[in-house]
Coordinates of C-alpha atoms (C1' of nucleotides) and ligand atoms in Angstrom, one line a residue:
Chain M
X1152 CA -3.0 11.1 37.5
X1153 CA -5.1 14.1 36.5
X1154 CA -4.1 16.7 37.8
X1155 CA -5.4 20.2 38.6
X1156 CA -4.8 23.2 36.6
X1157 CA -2.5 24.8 39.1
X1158 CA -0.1 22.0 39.4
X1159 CA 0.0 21.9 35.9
X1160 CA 1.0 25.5 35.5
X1161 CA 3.9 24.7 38.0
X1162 CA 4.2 22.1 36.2
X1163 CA 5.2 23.9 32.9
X1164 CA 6.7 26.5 35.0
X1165 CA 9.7 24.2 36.4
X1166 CA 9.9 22.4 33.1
X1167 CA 10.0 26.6 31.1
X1168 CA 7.0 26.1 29.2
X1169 CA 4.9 29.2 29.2
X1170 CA 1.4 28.4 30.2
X1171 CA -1.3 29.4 27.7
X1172 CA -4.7 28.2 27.8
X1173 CA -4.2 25.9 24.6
X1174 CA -1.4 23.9 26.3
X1175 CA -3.2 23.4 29.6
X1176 CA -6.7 22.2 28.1
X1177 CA -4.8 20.3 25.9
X1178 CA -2.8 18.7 28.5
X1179 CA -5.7 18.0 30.4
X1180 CA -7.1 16.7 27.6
X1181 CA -4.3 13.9 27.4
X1182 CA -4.3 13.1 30.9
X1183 CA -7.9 12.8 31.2
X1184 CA -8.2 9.8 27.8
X1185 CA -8.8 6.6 29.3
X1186 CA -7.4 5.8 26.1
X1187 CA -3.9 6.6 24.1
X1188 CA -5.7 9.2 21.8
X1189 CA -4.2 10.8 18.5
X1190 CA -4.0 14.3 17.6
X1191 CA -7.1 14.7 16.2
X1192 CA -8.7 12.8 18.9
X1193 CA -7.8 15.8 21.3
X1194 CA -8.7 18.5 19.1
X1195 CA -12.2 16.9 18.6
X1196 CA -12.5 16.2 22.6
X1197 CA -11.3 19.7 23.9
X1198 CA -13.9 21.8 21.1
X1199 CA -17.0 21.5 23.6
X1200 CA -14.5 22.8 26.6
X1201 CA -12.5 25.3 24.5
X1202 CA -13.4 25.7 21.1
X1203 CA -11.2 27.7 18.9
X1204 CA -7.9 26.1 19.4
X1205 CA -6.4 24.6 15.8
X1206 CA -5.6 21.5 15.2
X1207 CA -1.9 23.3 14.1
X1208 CA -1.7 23.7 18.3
X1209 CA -2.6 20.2 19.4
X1210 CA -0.1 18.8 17.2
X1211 CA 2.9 21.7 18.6
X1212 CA 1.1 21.3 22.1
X1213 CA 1.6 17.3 21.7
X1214 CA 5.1 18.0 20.4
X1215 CA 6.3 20.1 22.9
X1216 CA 5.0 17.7 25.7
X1217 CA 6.6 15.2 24.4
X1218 CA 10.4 17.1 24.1
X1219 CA 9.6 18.2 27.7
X1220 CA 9.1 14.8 29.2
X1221 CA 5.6 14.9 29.8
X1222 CA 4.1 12.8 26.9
X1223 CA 5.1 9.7 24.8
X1224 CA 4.4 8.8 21.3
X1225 CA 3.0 5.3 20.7
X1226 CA 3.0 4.3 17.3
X1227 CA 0.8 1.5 15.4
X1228 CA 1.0 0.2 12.0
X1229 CA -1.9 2.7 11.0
X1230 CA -0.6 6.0 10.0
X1231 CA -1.5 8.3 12.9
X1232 CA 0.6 8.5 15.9
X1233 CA -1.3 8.4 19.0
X1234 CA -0.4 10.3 22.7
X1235 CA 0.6 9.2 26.1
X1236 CA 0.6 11.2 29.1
X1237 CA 2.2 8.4 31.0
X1238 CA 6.0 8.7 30.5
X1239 CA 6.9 5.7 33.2
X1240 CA 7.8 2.3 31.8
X1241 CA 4.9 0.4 30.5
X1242 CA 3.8 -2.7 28.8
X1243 CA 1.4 -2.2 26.3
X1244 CA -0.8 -4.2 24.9
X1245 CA -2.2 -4.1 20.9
X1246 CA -5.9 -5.6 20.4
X1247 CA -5.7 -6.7 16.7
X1248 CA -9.4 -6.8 16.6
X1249 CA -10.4 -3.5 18.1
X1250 CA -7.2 -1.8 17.8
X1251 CA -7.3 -0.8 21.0
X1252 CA -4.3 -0.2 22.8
X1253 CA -4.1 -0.8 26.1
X1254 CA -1.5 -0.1 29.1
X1255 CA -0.6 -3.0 30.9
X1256 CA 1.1 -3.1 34.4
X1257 CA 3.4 -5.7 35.3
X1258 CA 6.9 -4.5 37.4
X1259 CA 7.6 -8.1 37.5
X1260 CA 7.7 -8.6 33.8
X1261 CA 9.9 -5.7 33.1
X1262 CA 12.3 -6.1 36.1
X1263 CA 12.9 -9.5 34.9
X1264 CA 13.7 -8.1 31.5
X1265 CA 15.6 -5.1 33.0
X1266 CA 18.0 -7.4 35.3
X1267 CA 18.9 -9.8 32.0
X1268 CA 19.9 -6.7 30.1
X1269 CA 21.6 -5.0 32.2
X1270 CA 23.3 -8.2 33.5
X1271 CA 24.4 -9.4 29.5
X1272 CA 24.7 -6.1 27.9
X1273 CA 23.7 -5.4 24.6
X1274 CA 27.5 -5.4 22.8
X1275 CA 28.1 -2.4 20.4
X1276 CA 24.6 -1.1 21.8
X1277 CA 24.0 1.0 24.9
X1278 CA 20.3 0.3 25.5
X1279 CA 18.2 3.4 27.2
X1280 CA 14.6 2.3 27.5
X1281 CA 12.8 -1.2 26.7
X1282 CA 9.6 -1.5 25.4
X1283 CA 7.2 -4.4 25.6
X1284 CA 4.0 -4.6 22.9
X1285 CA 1.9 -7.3 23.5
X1286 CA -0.3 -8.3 20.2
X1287 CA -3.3 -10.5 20.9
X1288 CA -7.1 -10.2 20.7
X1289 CA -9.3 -8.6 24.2
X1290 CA -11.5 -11.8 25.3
X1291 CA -14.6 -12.0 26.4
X1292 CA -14.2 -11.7 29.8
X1293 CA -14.3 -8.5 30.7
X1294 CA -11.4 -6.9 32.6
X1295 CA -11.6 -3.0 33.4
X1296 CA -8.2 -2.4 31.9
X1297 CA -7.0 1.2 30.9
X1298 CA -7.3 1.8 27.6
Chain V
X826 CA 18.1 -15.8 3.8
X827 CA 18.0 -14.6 0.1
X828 CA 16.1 -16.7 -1.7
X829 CA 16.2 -17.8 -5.4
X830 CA 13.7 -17.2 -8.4
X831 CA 12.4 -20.4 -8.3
X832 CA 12.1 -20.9 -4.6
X833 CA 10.3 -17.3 -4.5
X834 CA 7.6 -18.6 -7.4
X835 CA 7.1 -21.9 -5.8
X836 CA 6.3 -19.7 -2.0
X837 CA 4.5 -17.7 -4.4
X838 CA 1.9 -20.4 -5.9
X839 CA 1.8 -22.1 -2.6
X840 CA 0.3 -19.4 -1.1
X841 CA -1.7 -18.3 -3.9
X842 CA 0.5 -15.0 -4.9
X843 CA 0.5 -15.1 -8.6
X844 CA 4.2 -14.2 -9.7
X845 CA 4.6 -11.6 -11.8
X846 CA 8.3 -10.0 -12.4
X847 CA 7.3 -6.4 -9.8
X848 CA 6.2 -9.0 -7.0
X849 CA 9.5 -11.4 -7.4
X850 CA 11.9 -8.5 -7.6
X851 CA 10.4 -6.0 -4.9
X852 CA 10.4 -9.2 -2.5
X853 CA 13.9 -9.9 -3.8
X854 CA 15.0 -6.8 -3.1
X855 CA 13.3 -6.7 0.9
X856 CA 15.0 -9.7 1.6
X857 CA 18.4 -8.1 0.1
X858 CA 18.5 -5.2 1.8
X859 CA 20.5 -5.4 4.8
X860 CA 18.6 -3.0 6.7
X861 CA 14.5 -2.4 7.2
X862 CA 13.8 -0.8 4.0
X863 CA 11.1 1.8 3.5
X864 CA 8.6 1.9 0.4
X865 CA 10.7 4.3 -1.5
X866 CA 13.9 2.3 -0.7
X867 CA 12.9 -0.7 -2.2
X868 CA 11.5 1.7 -4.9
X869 CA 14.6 3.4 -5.5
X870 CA 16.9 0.4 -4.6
X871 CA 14.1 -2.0 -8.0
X872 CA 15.7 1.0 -10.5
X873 CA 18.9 -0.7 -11.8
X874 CA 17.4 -4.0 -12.0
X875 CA 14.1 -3.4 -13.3
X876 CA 12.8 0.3 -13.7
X877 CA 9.5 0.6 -14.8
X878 CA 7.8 -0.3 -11.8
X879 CA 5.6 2.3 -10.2
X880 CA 6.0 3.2 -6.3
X881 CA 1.9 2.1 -6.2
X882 CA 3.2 -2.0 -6.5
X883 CA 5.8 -1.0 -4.3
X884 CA 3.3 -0.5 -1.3
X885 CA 0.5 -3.0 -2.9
X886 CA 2.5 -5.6 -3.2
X887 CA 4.6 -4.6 0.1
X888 CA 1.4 -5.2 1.5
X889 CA 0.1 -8.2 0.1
X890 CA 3.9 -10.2 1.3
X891 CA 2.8 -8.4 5.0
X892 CA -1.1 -10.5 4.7
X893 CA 0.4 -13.5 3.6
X894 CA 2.5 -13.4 6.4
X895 CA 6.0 -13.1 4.3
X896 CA 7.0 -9.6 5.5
X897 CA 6.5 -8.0 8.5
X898 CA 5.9 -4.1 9.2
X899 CA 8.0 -2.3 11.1
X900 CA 7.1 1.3 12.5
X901 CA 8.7 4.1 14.3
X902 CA 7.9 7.5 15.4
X903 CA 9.1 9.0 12.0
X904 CA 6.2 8.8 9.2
X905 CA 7.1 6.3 7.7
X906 CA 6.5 2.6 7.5
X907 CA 9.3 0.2 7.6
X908 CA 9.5 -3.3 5.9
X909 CA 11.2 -6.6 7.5
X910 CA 11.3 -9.8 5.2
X911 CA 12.1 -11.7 8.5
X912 CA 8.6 -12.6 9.8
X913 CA 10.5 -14.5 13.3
X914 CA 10.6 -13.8 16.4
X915 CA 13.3 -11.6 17.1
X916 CA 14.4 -8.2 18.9
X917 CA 14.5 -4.3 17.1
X918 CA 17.6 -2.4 18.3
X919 CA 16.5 1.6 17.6
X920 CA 19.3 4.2 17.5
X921 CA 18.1 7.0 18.3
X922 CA 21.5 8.7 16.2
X923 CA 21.1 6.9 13.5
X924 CA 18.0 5.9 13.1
X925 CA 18.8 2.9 12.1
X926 CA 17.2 -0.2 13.1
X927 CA 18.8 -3.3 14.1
X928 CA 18.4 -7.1 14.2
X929 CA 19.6 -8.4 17.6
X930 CA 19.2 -12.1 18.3
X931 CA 18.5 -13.6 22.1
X932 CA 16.6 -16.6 22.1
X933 CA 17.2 -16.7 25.7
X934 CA 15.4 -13.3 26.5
X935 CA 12.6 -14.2 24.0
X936 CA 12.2 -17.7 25.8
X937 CA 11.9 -15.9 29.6
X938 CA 9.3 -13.4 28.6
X939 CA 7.5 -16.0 26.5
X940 CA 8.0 -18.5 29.6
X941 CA 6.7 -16.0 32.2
X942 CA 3.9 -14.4 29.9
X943 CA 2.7 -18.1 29.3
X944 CA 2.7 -19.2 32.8
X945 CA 1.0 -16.1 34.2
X946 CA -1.1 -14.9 31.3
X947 CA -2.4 -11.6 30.7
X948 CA -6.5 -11.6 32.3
X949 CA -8.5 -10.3 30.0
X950 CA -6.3 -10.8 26.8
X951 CA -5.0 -13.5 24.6
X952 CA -1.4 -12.7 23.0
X953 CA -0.3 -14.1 20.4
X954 CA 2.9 -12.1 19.8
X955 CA 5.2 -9.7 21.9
X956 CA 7.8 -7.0 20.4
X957 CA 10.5 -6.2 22.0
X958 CA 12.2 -3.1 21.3
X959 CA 15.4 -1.8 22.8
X960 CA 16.1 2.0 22.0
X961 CA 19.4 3.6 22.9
X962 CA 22.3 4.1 21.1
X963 CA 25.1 2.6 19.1
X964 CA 28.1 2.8 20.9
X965 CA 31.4 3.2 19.1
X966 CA 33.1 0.0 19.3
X967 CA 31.9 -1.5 15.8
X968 CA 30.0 -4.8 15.5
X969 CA 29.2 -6.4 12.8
X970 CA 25.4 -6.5 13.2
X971 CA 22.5 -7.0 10.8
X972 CA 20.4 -3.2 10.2
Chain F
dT1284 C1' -1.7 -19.7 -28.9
dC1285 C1' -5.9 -17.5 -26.9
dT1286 C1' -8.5 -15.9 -23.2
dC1287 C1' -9.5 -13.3 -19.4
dA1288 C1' -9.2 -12.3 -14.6
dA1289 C1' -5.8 -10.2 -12.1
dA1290 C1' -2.0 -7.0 -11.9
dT1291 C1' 0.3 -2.8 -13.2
dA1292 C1' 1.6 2.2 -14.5
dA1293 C1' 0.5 6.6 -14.3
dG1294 C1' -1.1 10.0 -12.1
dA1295 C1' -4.9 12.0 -9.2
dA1296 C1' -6.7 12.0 -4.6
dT1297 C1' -6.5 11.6 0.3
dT1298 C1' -4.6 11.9 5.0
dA1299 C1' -1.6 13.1 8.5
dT1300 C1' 1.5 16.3 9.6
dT1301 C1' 4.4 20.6 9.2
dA1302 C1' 5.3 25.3 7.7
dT1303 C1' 4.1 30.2 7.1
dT1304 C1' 2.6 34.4 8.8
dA1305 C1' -0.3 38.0 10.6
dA1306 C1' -2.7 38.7 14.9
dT1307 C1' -3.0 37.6 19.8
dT1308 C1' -1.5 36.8 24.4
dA1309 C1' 1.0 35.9 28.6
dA1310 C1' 4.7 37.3 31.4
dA1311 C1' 7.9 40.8 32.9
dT1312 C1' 8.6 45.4 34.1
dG1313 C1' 7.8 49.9 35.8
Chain L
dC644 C1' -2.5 48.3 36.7
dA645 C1' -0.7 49.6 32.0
dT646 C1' 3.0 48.9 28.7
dT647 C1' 6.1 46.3 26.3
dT648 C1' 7.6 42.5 23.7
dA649 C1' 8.8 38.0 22.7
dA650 C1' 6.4 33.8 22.4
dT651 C1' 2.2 31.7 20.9
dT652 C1' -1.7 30.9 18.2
dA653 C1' -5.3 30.6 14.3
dA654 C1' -5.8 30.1 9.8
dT655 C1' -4.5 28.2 6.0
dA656 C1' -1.1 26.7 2.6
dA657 C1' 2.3 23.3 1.8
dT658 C1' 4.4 18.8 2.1
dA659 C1' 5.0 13.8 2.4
dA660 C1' 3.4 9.2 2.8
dT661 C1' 0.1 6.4 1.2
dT662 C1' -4.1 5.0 -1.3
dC663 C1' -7.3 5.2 -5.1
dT664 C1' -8.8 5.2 -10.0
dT665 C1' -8.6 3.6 -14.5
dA666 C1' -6.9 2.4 -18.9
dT667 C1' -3.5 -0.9 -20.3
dT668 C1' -0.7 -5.0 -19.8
dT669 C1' 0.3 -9.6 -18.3
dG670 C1' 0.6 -14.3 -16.8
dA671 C1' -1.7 -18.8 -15.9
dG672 C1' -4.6 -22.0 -17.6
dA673 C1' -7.4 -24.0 -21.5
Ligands
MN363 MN1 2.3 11.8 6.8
MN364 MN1 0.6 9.4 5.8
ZN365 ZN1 0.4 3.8 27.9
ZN366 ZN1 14.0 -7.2 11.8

DNA sequence: TCTCAAATAAGAATTATTATTAATTAAATG
DNA sequence: CATTTAATTAATAATAATTCTTATTTGAGA
């Protein structure tokens, strides 16, 4: 999942994306949150490693990522987009109380989902990705779940 | 669907709303719209029948129908917050074209996830409320669906 | 009808994001 | 390795959506 700074620069290589330091601490920077973090929430974490890049960079940086297939959006009902350096299908799911969002692994879940689709169709609709939010409350007992 | 005056003042007092012409009209005109209006639609769209009303009711009393549970928000990755007067259960078909989003009604699909999600719960979490949304694209044979 | 707390209009303020542009930098080339 | 140059960046201005402030208006109850 994290991976090191030479296999991101191939990375960006294969993909055409010249490799400046910006992008790769920023990348890094994604990939490293335990959590799905917004713009800002990089450009805060990356000053003590690389101070100096501007806020104006994270958000292109996060851009780009996300045109080259190597970052999501996730969006919530507050007005800030937050990141997502896992591009794979995933459930997520939305704390209400912390706001937390979380990533949620169930293959089972979405095969299901995936094999009804595809098997009924959507008519007048060609369907290219499903997405699964899950809005509860965390409880209590304490699971180590990604953020 | 659409609702008359008098059933929207009697929702109104019975969940403590008081009715005043902005609120009836602006949640008129949510449930009127045939697609998932923004602020400024519903702004925009209030004109002809009753200009006068500032965009700053728009979104306060846009918000107030979300708390009292008679409109639901709909977001996307464009800044912009969406408004839904249908507060059910049901499926968001995103074009990625058009933009536009679509109803799309399948009881079955929504009873299997529920089914599964209630029989093997989610450790650590308590749902009270999935989202399914299917992104793709209209294709053209036409169907008469609900934006 | 009168009263008054609640709601509204108008416009200022805030926040997230995007655009502009002059300076910097990374890759290609010799 | 030094040079060239197009792409990238920092800084900051601009924009767009939403929220806040406050003086005025309004609707529900007495
Ligand atoms: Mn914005
Ligand atoms: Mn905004
Ligand atoms: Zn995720
Ligand atoms: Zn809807």
């Amino acid at each position: 999942m994290i991976a090191t700074l030479t296999e991101i620069k191939s990375q960006f290589k294969e993909l055409g994306i010249k490799s400046t330091i910006p992008r790769t601490v920023i990348y890094q920077s994604l990939m490293k949150f335990e959590h799905h973090p917004s713009a800002e929430e990089i450009y805060l974490g990356i000053q003590k490693k690389y101070a100096g890049v501007s806020l104006a960079t994270v958000y292109k940086t996060l851009d780009l990522l996300v045109q080259k297939g190597l970052a999501h959006k996730v969006v919530t009902d507050e007005d800030k987009v937050r990141y997502d350096a896992r591009t794979d299908q995933h459930i997520h799911l939305y704390c209400n109380k912390t706001k937390k969002i979380m990533d949620y692994e169930d293959p089972t879940l979405e095969q299901i989902i995936m094999d009804y689709l595809n098997k009924k169709g959507i008519p007048g609709f060609n369907f290219s990705q499903i997405q699964v939010n899950i809005k509860g409350e965390i409880s209590n007992k304490k699971i180590n779940r990604k953020l």
